[in-house]
PDB file of C-alpha atoms in Angstrom:
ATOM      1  CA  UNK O   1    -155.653  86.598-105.072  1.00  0.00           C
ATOM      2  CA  UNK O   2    -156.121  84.147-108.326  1.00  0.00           C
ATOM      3  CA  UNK O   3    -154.108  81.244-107.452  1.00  0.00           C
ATOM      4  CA  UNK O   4    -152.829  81.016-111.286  1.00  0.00           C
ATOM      5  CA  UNK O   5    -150.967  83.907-110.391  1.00  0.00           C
ATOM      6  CA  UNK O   6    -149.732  82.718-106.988  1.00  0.00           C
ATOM      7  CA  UNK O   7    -148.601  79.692-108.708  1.00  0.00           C
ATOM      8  CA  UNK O   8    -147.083  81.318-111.852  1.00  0.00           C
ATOM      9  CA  UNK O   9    -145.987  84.687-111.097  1.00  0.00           C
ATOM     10  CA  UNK O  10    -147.131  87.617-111.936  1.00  0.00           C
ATOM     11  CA  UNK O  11    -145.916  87.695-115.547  1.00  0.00           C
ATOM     12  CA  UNK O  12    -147.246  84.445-116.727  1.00  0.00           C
ATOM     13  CA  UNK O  13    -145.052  83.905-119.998  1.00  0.00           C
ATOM     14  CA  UNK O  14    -141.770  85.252-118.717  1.00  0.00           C
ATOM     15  CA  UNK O  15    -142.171  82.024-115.577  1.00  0.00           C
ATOM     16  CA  UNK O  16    -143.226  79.354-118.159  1.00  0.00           C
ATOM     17  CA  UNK O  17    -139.936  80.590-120.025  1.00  0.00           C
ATOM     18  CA  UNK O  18    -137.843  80.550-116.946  1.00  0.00           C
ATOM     19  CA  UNK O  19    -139.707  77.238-115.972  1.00  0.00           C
ATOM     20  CA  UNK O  20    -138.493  75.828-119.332  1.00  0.00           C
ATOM     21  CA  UNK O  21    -135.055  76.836-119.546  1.00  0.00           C
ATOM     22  CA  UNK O  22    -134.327  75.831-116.147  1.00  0.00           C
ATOM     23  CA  UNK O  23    -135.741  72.451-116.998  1.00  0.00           C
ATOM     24  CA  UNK O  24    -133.665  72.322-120.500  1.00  0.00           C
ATOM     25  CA  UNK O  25    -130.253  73.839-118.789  1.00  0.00           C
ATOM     26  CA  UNK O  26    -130.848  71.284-116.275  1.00  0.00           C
ATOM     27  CA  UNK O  27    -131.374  68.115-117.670  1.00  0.00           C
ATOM     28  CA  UNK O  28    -128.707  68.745-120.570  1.00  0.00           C
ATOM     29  CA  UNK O  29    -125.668  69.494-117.574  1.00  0.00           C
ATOM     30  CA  UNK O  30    -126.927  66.375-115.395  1.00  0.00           C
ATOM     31  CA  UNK O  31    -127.115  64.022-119.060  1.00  0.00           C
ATOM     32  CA  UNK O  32    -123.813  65.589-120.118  1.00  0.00           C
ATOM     33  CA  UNK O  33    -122.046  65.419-117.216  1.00  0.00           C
ATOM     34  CA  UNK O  34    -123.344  61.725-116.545  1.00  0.00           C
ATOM     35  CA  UNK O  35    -122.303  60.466-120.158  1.00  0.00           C
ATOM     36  CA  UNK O  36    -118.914  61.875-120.403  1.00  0.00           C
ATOM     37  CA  UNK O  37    -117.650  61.760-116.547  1.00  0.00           C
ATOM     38  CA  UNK O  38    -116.591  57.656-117.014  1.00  0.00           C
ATOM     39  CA  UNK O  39    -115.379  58.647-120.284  1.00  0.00           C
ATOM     40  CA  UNK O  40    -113.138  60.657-118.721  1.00  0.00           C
ATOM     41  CA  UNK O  41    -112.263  58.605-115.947  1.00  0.00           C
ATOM     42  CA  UNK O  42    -110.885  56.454-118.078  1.00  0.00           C
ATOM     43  CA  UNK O  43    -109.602  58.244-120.693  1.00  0.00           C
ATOM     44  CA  UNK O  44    -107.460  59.999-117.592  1.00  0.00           C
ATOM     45  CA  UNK O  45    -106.528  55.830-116.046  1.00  0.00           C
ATOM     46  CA  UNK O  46    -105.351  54.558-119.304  1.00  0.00           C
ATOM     47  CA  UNK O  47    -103.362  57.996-119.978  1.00  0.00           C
ATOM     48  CA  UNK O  48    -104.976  59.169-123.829  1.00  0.00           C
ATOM     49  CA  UNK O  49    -106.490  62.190-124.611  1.00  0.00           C
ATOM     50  CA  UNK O  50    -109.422  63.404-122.536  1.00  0.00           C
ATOM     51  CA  UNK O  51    -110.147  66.388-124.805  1.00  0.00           C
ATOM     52  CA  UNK O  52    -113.424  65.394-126.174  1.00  0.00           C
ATOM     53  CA  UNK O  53    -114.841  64.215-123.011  1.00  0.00           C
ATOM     54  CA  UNK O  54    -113.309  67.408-120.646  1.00  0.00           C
ATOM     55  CA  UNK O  55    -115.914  69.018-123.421  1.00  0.00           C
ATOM     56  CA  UNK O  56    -118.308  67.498-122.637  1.00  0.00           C
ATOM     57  CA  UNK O  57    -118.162  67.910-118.754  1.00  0.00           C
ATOM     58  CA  UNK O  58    -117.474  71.750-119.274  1.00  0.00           C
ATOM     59  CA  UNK O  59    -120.257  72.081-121.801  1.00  0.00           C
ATOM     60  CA  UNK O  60    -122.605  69.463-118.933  1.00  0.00           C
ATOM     61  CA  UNK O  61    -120.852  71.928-116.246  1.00  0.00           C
ATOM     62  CA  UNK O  62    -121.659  75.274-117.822  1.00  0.00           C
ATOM     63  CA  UNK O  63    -125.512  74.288-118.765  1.00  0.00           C
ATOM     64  CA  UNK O  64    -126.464  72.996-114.981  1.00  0.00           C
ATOM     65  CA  UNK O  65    -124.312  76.756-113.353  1.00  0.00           C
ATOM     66  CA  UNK O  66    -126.853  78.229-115.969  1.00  0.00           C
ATOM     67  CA  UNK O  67    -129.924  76.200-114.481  1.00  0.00           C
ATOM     68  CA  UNK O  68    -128.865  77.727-110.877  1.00  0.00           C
ATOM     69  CA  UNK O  69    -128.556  81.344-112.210  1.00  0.00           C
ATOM     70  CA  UNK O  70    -132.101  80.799-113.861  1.00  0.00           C
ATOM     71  CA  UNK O  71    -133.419  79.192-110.565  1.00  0.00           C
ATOM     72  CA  UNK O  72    -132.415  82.455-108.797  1.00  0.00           C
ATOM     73  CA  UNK O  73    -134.623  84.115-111.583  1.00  0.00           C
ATOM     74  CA  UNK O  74    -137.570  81.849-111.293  1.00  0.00           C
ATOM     75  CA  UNK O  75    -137.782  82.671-107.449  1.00  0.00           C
ATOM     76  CA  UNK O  76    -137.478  86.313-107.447  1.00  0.00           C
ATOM     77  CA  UNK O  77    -141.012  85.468-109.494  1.00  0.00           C
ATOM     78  CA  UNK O  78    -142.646  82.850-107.641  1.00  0.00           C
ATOM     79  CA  UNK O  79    -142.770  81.750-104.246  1.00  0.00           C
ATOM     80  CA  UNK O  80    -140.672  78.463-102.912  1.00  0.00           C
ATOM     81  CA  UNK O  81    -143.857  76.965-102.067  1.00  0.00           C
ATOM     82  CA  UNK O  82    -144.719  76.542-105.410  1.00  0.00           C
ATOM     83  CA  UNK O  83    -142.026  76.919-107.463  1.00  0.00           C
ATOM     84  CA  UNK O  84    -139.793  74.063-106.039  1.00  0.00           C
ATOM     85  CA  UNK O  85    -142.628  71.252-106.754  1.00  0.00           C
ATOM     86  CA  UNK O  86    -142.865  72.664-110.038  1.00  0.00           C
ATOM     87  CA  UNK O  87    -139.271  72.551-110.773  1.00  0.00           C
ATOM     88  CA  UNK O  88    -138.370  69.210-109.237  1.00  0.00           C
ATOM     89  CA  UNK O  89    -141.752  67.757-111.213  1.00  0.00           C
ATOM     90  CA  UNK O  90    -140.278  69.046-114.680  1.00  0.00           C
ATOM     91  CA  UNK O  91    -136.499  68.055-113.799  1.00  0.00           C
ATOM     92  CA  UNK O  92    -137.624  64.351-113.063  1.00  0.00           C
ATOM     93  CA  UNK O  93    -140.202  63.967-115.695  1.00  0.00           C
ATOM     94  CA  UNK O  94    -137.599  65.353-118.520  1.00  0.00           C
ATOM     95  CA  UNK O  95    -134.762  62.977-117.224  1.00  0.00           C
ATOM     96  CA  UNK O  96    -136.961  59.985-117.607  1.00  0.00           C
ATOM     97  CA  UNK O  97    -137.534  60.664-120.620  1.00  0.00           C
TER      98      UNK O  97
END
């Protein structure tokens, strides 16, 4: 067995896709949903308008239900093994930056 493709998957373009938009979805939620959560904790204390920041967190909360639904995807391809170091590698090196 080629260990590319034990790594990868067996369909080598359709994993780096998944492995992309599970890093994207991911790191967009966790950003949006850190940014506008205080915004919204105090837009709720001081009693004004939380619309643009309940947005935000359902926008945050959609994107990182999408990066589960596309983790599902990514592991009927690749094996746990592998894919969860590659995951958690992207996830941490895109939210640094």
């Amino acid at each position: 067995m080629n260990i590319l493709n034990h790594w990868i998957g067996k369909n080598k373009v359709v994993t780096f896709i998944l492995y992309a938009l599970y890093t994207l979805t991911s790191v967009s939620g966790l950003t949006l949903i850190k940014f506008y959560l205080p915004m919204f904790k105090l837009a709720n204390e001081r009693g004004a308008g939380v619309g643009i920041s309940l947005l935000g967190l359902g926008v945050g909360s959609l994107l990182y239900i999408s990066s589960f639904l596309t983790w599902i995807a990514i592991l009927e391809r690749a094996p746990l093994s592998t894919a969860y170091p590659v995951a958690i590698g992207l996830t941490l090196l895109f939210s640094v930056i």
